[in-house]
Short mmCIF file of C-alpha atoms and ligand atoms in Angstrom, two decimals:
data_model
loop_
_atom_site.label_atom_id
_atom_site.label_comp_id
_atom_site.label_asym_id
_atom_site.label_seq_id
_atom_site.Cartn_x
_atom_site.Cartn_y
_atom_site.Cartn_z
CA UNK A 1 -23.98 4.09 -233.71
CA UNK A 2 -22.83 0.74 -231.66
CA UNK A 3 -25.57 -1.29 -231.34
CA UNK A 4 -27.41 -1.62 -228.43
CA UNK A 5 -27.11 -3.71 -226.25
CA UNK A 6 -29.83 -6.54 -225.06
CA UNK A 7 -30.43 -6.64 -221.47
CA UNK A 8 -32.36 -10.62 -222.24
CA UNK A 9 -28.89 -11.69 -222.86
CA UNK A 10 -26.58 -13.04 -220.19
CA UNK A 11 -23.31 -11.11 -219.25
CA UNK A 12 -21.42 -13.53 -217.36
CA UNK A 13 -18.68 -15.46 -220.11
CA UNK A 14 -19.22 -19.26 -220.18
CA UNK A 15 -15.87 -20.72 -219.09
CA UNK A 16 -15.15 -23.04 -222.51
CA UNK A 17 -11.86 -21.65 -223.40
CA UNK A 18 -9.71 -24.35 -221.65
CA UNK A 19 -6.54 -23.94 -223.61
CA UNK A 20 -6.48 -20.44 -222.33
CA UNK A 21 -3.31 -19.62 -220.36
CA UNK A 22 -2.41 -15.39 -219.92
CA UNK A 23 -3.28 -13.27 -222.47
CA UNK A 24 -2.05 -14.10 -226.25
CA UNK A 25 -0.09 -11.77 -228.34
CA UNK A 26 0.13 -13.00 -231.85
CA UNK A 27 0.12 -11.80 -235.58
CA UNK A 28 -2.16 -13.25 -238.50
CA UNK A 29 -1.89 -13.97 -242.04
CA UNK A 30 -3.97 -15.63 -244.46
CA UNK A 31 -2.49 -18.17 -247.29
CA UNK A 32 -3.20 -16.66 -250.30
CA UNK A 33 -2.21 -13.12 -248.86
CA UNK A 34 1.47 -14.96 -248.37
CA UNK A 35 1.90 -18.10 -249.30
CA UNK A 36 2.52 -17.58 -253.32
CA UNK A 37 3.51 -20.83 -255.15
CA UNK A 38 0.37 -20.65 -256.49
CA UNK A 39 1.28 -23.76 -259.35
CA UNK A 40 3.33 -25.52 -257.00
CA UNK A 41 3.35 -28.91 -255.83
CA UNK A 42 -0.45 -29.62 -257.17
CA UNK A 43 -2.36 -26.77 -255.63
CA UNK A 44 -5.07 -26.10 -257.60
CA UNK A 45 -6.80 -22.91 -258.23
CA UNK A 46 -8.89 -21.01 -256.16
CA UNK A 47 -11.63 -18.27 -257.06
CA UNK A 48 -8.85 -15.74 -255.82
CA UNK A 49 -6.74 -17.07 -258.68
CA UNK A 50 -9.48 -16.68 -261.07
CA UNK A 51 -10.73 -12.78 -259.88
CA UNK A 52 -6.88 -11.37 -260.11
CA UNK A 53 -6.55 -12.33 -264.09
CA UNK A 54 -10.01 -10.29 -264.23
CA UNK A 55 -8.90 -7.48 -266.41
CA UNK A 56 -8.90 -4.00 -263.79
CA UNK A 57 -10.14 -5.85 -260.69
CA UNK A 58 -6.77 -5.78 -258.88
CA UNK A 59 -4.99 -2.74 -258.50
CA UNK A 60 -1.88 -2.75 -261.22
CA UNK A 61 -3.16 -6.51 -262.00
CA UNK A 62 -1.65 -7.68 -259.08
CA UNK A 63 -1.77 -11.34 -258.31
CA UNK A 64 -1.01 -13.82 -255.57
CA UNK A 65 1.21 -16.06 -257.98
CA UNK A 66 4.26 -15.40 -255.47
CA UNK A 67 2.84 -13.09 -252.88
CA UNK A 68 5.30 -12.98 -250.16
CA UNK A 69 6.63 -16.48 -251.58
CA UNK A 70 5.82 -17.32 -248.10
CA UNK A 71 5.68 -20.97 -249.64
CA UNK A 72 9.15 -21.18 -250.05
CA UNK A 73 10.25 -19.29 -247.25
CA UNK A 74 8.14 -19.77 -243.80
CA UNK A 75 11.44 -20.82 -241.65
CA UNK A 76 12.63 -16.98 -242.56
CA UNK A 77 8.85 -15.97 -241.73
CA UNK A 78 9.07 -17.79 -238.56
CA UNK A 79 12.15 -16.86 -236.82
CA UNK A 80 10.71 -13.43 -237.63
CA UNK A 81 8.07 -14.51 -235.10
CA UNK A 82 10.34 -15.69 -233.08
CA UNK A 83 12.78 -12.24 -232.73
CA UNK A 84 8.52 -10.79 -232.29
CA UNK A 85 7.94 -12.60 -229.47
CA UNK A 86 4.78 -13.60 -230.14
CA UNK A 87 3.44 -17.26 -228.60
CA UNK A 88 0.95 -17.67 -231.05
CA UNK A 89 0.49 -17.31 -235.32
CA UNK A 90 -3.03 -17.38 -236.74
CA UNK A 91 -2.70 -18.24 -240.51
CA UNK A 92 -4.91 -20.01 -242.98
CA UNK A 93 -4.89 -23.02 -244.72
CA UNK A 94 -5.35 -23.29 -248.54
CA UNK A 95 -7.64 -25.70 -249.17
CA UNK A 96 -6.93 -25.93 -252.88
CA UNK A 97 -3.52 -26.70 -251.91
CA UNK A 98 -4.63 -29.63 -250.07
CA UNK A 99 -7.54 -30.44 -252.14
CA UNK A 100 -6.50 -29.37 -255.32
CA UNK A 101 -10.68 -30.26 -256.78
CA UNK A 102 -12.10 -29.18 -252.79
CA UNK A 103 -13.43 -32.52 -252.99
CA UNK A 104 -11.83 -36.16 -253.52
CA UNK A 105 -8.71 -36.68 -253.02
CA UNK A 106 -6.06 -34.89 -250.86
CA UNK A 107 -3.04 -33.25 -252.18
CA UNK A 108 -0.03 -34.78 -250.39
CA UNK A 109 2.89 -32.09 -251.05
CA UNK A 110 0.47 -29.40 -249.87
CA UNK A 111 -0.42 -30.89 -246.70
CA UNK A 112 3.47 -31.79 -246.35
CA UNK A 113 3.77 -28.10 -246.61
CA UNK A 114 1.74 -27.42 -243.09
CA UNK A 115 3.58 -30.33 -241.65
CA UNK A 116 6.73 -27.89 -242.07
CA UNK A 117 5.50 -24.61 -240.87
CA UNK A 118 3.93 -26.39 -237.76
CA UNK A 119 7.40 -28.17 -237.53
CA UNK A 120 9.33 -25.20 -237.32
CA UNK A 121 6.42 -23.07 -235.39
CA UNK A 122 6.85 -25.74 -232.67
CA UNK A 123 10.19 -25.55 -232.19
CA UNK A 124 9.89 -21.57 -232.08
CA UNK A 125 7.33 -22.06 -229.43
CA UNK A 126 4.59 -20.84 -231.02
CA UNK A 127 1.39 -21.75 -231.06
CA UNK A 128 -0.70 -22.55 -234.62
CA UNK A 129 -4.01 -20.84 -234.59
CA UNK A 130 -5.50 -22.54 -237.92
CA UNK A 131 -8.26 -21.50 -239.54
CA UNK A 132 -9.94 -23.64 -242.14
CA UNK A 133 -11.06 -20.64 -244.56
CA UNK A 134 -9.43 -17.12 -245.40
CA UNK A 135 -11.54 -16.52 -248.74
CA UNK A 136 -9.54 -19.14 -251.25
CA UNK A 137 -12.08 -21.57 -252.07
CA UNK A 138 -11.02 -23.81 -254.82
CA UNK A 139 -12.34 -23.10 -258.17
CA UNK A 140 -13.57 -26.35 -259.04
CA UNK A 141 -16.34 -25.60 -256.15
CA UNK A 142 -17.17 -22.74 -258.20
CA UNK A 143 -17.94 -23.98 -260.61
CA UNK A 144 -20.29 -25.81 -258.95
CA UNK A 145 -21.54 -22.72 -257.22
CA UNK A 146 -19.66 -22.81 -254.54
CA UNK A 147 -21.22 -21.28 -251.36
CA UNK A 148 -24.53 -20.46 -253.36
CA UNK A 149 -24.81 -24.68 -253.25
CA UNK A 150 -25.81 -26.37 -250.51
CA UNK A 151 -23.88 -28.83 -250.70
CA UNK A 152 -20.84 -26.58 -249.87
CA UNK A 153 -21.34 -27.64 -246.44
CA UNK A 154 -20.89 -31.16 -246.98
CA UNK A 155 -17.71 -30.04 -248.69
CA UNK A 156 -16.06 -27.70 -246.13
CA UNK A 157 -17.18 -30.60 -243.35
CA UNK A 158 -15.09 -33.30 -245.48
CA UNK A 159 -11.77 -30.70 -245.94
CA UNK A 160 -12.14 -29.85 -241.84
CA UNK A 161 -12.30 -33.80 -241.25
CA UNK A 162 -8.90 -33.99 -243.59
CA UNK A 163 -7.06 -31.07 -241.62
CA UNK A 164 -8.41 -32.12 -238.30
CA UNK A 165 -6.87 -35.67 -238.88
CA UNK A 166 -3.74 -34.52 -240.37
CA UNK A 167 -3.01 -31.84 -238.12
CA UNK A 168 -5.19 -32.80 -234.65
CA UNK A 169 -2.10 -33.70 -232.97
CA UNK A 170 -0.03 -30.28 -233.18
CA UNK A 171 -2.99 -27.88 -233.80
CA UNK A 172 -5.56 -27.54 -230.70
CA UNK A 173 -6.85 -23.69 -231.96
CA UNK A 174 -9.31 -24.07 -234.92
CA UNK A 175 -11.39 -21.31 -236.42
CA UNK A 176 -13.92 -21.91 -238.64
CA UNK A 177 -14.32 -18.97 -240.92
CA UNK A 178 -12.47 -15.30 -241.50
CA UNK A 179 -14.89 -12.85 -241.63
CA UNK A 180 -17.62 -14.26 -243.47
CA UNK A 181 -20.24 -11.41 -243.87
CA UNK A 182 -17.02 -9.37 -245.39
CA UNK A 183 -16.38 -12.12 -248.80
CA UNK A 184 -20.27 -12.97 -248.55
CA UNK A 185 -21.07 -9.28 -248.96
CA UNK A 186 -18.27 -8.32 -251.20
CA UNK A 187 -18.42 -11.34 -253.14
CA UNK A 188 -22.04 -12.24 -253.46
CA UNK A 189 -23.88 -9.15 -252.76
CA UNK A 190 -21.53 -5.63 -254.33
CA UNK A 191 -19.78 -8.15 -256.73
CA UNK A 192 -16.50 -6.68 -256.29
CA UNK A 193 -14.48 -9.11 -255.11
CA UNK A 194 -14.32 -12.78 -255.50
CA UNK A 195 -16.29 -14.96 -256.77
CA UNK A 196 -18.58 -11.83 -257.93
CA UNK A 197 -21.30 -13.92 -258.24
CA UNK A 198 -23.67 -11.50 -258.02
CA UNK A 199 -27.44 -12.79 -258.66
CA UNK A 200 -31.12 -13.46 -257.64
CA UNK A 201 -30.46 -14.40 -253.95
CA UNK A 202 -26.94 -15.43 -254.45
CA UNK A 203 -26.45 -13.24 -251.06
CA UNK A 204 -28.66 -15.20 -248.82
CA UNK A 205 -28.22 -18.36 -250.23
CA UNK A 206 -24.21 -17.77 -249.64
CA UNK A 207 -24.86 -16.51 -246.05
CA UNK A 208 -26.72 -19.63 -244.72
CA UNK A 209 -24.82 -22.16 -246.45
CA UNK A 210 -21.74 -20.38 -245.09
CA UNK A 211 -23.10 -20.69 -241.62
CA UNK A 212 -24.42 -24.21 -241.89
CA UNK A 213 -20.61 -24.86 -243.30
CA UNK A 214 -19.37 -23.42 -239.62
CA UNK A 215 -21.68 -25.53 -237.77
CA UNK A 216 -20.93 -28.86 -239.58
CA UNK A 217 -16.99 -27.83 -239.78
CA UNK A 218 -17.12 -27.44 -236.06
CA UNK A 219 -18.83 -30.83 -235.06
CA UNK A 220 -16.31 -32.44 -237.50
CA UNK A 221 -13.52 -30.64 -235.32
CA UNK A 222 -14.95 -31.51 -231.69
CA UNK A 223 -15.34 -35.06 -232.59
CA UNK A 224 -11.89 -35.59 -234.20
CA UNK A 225 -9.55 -33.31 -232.47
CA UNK A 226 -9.51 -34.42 -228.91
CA UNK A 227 -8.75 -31.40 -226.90
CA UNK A 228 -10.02 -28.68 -229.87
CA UNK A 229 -10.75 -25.24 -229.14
CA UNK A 230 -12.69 -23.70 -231.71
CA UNK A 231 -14.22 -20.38 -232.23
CA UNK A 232 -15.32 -18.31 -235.72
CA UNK A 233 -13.71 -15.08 -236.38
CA UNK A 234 -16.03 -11.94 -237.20
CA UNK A 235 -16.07 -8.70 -238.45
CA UNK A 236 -17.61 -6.30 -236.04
CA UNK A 237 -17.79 -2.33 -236.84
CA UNK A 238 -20.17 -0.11 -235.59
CA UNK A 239 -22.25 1.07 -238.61
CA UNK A 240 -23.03 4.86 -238.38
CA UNK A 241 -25.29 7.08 -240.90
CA UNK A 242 -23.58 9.84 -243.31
CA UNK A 243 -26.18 12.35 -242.46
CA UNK A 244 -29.25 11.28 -239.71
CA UNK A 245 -31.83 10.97 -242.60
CA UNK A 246 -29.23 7.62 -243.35
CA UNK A 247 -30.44 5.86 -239.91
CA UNK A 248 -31.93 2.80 -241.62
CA UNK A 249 -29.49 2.39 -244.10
CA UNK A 250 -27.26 2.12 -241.25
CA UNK A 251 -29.46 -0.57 -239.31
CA UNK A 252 -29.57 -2.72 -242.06
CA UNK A 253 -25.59 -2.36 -242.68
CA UNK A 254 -25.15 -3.34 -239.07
CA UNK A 255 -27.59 -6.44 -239.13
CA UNK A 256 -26.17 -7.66 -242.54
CA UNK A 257 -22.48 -6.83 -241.92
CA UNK A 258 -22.05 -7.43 -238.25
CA UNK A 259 -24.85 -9.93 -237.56
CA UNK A 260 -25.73 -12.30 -239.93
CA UNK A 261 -23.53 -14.86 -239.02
CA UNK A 262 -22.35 -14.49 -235.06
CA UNK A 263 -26.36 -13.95 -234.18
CA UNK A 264 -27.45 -17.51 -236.01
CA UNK A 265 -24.14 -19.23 -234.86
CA UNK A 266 -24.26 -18.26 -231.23
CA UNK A 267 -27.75 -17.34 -230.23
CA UNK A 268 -29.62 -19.73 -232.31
CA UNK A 269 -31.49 -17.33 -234.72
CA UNK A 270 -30.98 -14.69 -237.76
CA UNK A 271 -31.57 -11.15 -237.14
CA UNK A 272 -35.60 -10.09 -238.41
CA UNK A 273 -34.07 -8.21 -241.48
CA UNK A 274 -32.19 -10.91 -242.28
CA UNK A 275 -34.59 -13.49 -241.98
CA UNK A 276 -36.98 -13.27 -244.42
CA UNK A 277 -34.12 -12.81 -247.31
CA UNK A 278 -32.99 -16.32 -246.17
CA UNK A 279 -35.92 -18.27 -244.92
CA UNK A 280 -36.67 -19.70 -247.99
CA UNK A 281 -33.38 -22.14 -247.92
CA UNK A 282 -33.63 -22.60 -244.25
CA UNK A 283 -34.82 -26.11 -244.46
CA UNK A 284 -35.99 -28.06 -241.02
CA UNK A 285 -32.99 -28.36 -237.77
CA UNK A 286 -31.01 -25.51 -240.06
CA UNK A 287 -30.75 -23.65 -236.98
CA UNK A 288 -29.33 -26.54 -234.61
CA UNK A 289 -26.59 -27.27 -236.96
CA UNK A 290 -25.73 -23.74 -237.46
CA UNK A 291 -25.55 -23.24 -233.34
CA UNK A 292 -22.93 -25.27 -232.62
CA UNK A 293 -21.18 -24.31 -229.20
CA UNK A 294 -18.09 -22.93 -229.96
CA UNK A 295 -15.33 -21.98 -227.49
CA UNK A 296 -14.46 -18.51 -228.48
CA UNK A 297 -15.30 -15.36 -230.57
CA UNK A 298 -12.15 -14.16 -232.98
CA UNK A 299 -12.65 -10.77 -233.51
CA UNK A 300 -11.40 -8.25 -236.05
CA UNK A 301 -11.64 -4.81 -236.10
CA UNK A 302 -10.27 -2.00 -237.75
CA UNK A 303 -12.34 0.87 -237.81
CA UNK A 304 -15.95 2.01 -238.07
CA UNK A 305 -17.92 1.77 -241.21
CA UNK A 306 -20.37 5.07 -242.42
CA UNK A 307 -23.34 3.74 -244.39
CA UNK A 308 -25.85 5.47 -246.75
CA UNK A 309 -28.76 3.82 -249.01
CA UNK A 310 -27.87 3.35 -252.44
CA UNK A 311 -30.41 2.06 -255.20
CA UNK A 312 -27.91 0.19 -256.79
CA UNK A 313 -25.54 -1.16 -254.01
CA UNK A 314 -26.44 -4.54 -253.05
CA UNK A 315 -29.43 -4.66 -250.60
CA UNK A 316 -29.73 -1.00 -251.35
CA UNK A 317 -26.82 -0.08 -249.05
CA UNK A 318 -23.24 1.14 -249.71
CA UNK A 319 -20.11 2.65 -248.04
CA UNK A 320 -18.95 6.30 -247.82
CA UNK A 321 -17.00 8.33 -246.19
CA UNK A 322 -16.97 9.52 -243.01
CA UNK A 323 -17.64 13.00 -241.94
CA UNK A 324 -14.77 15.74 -242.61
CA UNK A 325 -12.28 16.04 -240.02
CA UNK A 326 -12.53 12.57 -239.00
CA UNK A 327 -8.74 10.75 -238.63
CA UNK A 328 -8.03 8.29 -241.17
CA UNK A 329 -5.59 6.12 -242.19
CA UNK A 330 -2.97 6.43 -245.32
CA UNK A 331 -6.08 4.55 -247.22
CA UNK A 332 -8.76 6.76 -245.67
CA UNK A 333 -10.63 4.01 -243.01
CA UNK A 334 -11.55 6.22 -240.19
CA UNK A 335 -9.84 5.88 -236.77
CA UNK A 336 -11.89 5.80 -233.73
CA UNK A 337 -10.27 3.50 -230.92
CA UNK A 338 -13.21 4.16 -228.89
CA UNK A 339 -15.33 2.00 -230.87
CA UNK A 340 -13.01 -0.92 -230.83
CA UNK A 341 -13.64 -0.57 -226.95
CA UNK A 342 -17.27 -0.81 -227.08
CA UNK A 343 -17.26 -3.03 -229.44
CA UNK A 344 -15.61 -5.34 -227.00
CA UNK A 345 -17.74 -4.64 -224.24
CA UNK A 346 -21.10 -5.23 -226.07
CA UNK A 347 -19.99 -8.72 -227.55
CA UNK A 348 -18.68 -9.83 -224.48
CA UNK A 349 -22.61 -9.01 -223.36
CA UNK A 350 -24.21 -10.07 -226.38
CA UNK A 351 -22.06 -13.54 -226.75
CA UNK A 352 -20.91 -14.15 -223.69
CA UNK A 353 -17.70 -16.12 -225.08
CA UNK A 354 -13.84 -15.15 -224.07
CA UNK A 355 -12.94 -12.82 -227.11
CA UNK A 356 -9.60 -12.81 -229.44
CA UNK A 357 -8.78 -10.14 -231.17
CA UNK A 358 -7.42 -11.87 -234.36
CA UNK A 359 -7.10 -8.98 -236.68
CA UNK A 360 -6.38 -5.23 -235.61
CA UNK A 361 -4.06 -3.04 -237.52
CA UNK A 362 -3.66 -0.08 -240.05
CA UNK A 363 -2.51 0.07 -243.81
CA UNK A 364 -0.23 2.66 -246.08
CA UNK A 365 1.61 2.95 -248.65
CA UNK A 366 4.99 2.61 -246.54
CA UNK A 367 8.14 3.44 -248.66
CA UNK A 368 12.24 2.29 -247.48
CA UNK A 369 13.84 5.98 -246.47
CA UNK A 370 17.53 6.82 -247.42
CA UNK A 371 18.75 4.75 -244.64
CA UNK A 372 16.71 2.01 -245.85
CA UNK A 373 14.35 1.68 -242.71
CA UNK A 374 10.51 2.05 -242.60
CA UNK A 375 9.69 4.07 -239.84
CA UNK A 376 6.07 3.80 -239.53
CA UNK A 377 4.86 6.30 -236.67
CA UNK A 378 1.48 6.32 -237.68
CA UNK A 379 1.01 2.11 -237.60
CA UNK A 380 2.46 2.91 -233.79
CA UNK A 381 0.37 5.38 -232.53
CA UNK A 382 -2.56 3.22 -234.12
CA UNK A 383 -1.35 -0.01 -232.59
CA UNK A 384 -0.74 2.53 -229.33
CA UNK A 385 -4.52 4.32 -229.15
CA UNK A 386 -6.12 0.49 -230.50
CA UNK A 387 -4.48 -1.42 -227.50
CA UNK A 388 -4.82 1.03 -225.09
CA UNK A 389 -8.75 0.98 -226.13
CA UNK A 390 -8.70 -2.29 -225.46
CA UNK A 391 -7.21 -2.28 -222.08
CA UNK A 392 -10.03 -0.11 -220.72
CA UNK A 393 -12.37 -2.52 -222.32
CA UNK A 394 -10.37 -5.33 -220.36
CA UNK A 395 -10.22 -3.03 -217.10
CA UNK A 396 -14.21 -2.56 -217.05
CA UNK A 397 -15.55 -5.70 -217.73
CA UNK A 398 -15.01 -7.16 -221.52
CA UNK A 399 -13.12 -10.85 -221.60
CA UNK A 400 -10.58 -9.98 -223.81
CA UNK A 401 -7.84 -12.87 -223.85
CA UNK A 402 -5.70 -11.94 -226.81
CA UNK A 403 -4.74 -9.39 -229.84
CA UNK A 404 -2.93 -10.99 -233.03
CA UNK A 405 -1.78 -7.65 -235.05
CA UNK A 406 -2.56 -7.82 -238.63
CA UNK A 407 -0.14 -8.42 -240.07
CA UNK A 408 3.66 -10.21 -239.96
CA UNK A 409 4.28 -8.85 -243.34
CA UNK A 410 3.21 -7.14 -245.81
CA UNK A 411 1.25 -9.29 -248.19
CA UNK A 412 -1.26 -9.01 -251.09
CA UNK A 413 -4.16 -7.16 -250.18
CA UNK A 414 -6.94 -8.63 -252.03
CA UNK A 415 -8.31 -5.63 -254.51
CA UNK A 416 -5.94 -3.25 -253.80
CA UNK A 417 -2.72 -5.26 -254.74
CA UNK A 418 0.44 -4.73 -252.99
CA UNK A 419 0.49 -1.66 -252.75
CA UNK A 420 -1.31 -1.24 -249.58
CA UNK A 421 0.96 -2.69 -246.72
CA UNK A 422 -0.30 -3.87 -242.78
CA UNK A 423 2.75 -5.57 -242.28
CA UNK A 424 4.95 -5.17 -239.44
CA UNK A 425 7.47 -6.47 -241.39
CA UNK A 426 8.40 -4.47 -244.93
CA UNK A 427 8.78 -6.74 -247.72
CA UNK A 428 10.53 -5.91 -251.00
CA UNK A 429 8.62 -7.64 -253.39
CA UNK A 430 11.80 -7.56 -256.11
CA UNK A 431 13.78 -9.20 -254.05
CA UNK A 432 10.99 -10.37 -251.69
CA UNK A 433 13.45 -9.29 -248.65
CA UNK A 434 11.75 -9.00 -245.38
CA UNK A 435 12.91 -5.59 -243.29
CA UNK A 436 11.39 -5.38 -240.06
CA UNK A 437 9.81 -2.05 -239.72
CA UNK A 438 9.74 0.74 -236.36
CA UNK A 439 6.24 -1.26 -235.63
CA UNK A 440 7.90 -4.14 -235.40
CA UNK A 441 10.07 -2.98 -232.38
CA UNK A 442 7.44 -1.00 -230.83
CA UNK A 443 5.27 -4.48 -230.96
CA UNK A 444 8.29 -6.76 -229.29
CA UNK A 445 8.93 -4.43 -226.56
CA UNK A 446 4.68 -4.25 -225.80
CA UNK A 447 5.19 -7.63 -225.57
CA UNK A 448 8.61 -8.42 -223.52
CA UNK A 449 8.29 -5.46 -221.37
CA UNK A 450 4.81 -5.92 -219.84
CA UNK A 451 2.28 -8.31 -218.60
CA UNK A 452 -0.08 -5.87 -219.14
CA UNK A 453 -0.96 -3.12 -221.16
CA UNK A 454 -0.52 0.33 -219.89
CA UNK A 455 -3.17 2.93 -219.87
CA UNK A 456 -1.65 6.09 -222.36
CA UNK A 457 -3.32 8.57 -223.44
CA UNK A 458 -3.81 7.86 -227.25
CA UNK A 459 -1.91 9.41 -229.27
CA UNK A 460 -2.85 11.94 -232.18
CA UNK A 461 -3.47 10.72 -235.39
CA UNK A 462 -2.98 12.29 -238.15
CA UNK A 463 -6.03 12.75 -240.60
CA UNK A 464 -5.08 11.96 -244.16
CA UNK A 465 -7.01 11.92 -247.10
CA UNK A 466 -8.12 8.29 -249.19
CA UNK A 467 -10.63 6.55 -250.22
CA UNK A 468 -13.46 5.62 -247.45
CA UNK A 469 -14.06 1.32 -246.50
CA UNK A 470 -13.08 -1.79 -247.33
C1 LIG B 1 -9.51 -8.07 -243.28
C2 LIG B 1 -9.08 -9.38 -243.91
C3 LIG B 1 -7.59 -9.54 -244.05
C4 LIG B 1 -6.92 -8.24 -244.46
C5 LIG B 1 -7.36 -7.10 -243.59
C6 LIG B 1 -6.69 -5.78 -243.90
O1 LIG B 1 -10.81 -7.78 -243.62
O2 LIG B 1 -9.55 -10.45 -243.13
O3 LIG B 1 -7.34 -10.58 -244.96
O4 LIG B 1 -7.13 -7.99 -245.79
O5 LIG B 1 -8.75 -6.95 -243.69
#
């Protein structure tokens, strides 16, 4: 079920996205996905650090210790970009790299190491999309509860201040946080990933700090970076019932999952269901520091989600799997490009905000063949159907001004290790060799050959077997 849309809310896009010129194609990353050097340098740990030495959290114990030792090797990484074509490179900062404590005093090499990759992205001609937060929050804040404190805002506000005068100059494209109800959820609420903190209103108390974070972070960016362009970047799938008797469980999975944060951020308040879970530690002008104009939605999408209640999942919800015969990818999320459209079209209505698709993109278990090439049909005809969806969104009304694929390269994929790879670019972890894939081709020529997307009929996709959601 998309969610319906709210005829009280305008449709016509405010015009804020000034640094807009043509439509964007770009890839994304996230540091601790790639960036490895995890010792290096004085980076200090982060609650991702602390999760992967968590005996059989991580598939094979995987860690990011070296990742794609992106760290050592981001002028490879972006002349990659380059040969892509792509104008612009979302990627994350880690903020225990440049504030090894989260707090205090700045880490020098780390921030060095930004002054680098923004180097050599500007002399590609790319443009740095930076956001301040891709899940890595520095232990030390842990300790100290991290989002579950209050004070967490105060924190993130100080480390945007530090990036926005150190980088301000080169970097005009901020966002504020990836996909928060996604690590709030998983982190604070099922307790599977990082920090699992998992206790009496750690959930709620993580959600509204998180968005009163965003709303301080982004008045710290306005009045430093002259010239800023700033938006948040979401998670939006449609949340649909296993059987119909799963309707509510489905409602609330929307409201958490999809609404918790954009609805407070953009409209001003928090969804009913959410509300009273979080009112008590809404204290007086919350609201008007948490709506902060913003000039931009990030979106990322990758599939639907099927919901059913579930005594013991957090909030009494939990994933499943979608209904027999529907495609999936290698790791079972459901395909269904369709959604991704209407998805666009009903934030572009419920929002009103120019919309960047900053994640889109489909993971396997992709293997070298005998001639040593990954030929990965089924991450084309995704990327095919997913664009295509899009363009018919475009074509009927949704103000859709760019799609980042995730990902460059194949990188460490939180729980499930390295052995689930969205890269368009193969990497051989034992020798960490990057080998562009088919994907990678099929993604240059979209770009170089056309302006503008054509309409295709999508392609089939294969169903496969797997596992159901994130
Ligand atoms: C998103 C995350 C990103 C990556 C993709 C596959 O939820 O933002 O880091 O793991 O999923």
């Amino acid at each position: 079920m998309v969610p319906k849309m709210d005829s009280s809310i305008p449709t016509e896009p405010q015009n804020t996205d000034s640094a807009h010129q043509g439509f964007t194609w770009g890839v994304s990353t996230s540091s601790y996905q790639i960036e490895g050097a995890a010792r290096e340098d004085g980076r200090g740990p982060s609650i991702w650090d602390t999760h992967c030495r968590k005996i059989g959290r991580v598939c094979n114990g995987d860690t990011g210790d070296v990742a794609c030792d992106h760290y050592h090797r981001y002028v490879d990484d972006v002349a990659l970009m380059r040969d892509l074509g792509v104008k612009a490179y979302r990627f994350s900062v880690a903020w225990p790299r440049v504030m090894p404590n989260g707090r205090g005093a700045p880490n020098e090499p780390g921030l060095i190491f930004y002054d680098r990759l923004l180097d050599a992205l500007s002399v590609a001609g790319i443009e740095p999309w930076l956001c301040l937060y891709h899940w890595d929050l520095p232990q030390a804040l842990d300790d100290l509860g991290g989002w579950i404190n209050r004070d967490s805002a105060g924190w993130f506000a100080d480390y945007a201040a530090l990036i926005a005068r150190r980088y301000g100059d080169r970097v005009k494209r901020f966002a504020t946080f990836n996909e928060p109800s996604v690590f709030t959820f998983l982190g604070y609420g099922r307790g599977t990933d990082a920090p699992d903190n998992v206790g009496v209103a750690t959930l709620p108390r993580a959600i509204h700090h998180v968005n009163l974070a965003h709303g301080a972070a982004v008045d710290v960016l306005r009045a430093l970076v002259p010239g800023a362009s700033i938006g948040a970047i979401h998670s939006w799938q449609p949340c649909r019932p296993s059987e119909p008797t799963e309707e509510k469980a489905a409602e609330l999975f929307d409201t958490y999952w999809n609404r918790a944060f954009p609805d407070p951020q953009l409209l001003g308040h928090y969804p009913p269901a959410v509300i009273h879970t979080v009112e008590p530690y809404i204290e007086a002008g919350d609201i008007a520091r948490i709506c902060r104009p913003i000039d931009w939605l990030g979106l990322n999408h990758y599939s639907p989600i099927y919901a059913k209640s579930a005594a013991n999942g957090p909030l009494g919800i939990a994933f499943t799997d979608p209904p027999a015969g529907m495609p999936r990818s290698p790791i079972g999320w459901p395909i269904d490009p369709d959604a991704f459209r209407e998805i666009l079209l009903h934030l572009h209505q419920r929002y009103s905000l120019p919309i960047y698709v900053l994640e889109n993109g489909i993971g396997g278990p992709d293997k070298l063949d005998e001639a040593g090439q990954i030929i990965d049909t089924y991450r084309i005809e995704y990327l095919q159907a997913y664009t295509d969806a899009m363009h018919v969104a475009i074509t009927t009304g949704a103000d859709v001004r760019g799609y980042f694929v995730w990902s460059l390269l194949d990188n460490f994929e939180w729980n499930s290790g390295y052995g689930t790879r969205f890269g368009l670019v193969y990497v051989d972890y034992p020798t960490l060799r990057r080998i562009p894939k088919a994907s990678f081709r099929w993604y240059r020529d979209l770009i170089k050959g056309k302006t503008e997307i054509e309409l295709r009929k999508p392609a089939a996709i294969r169903i496969s077997s797997g596992a159901g959601s994130p």
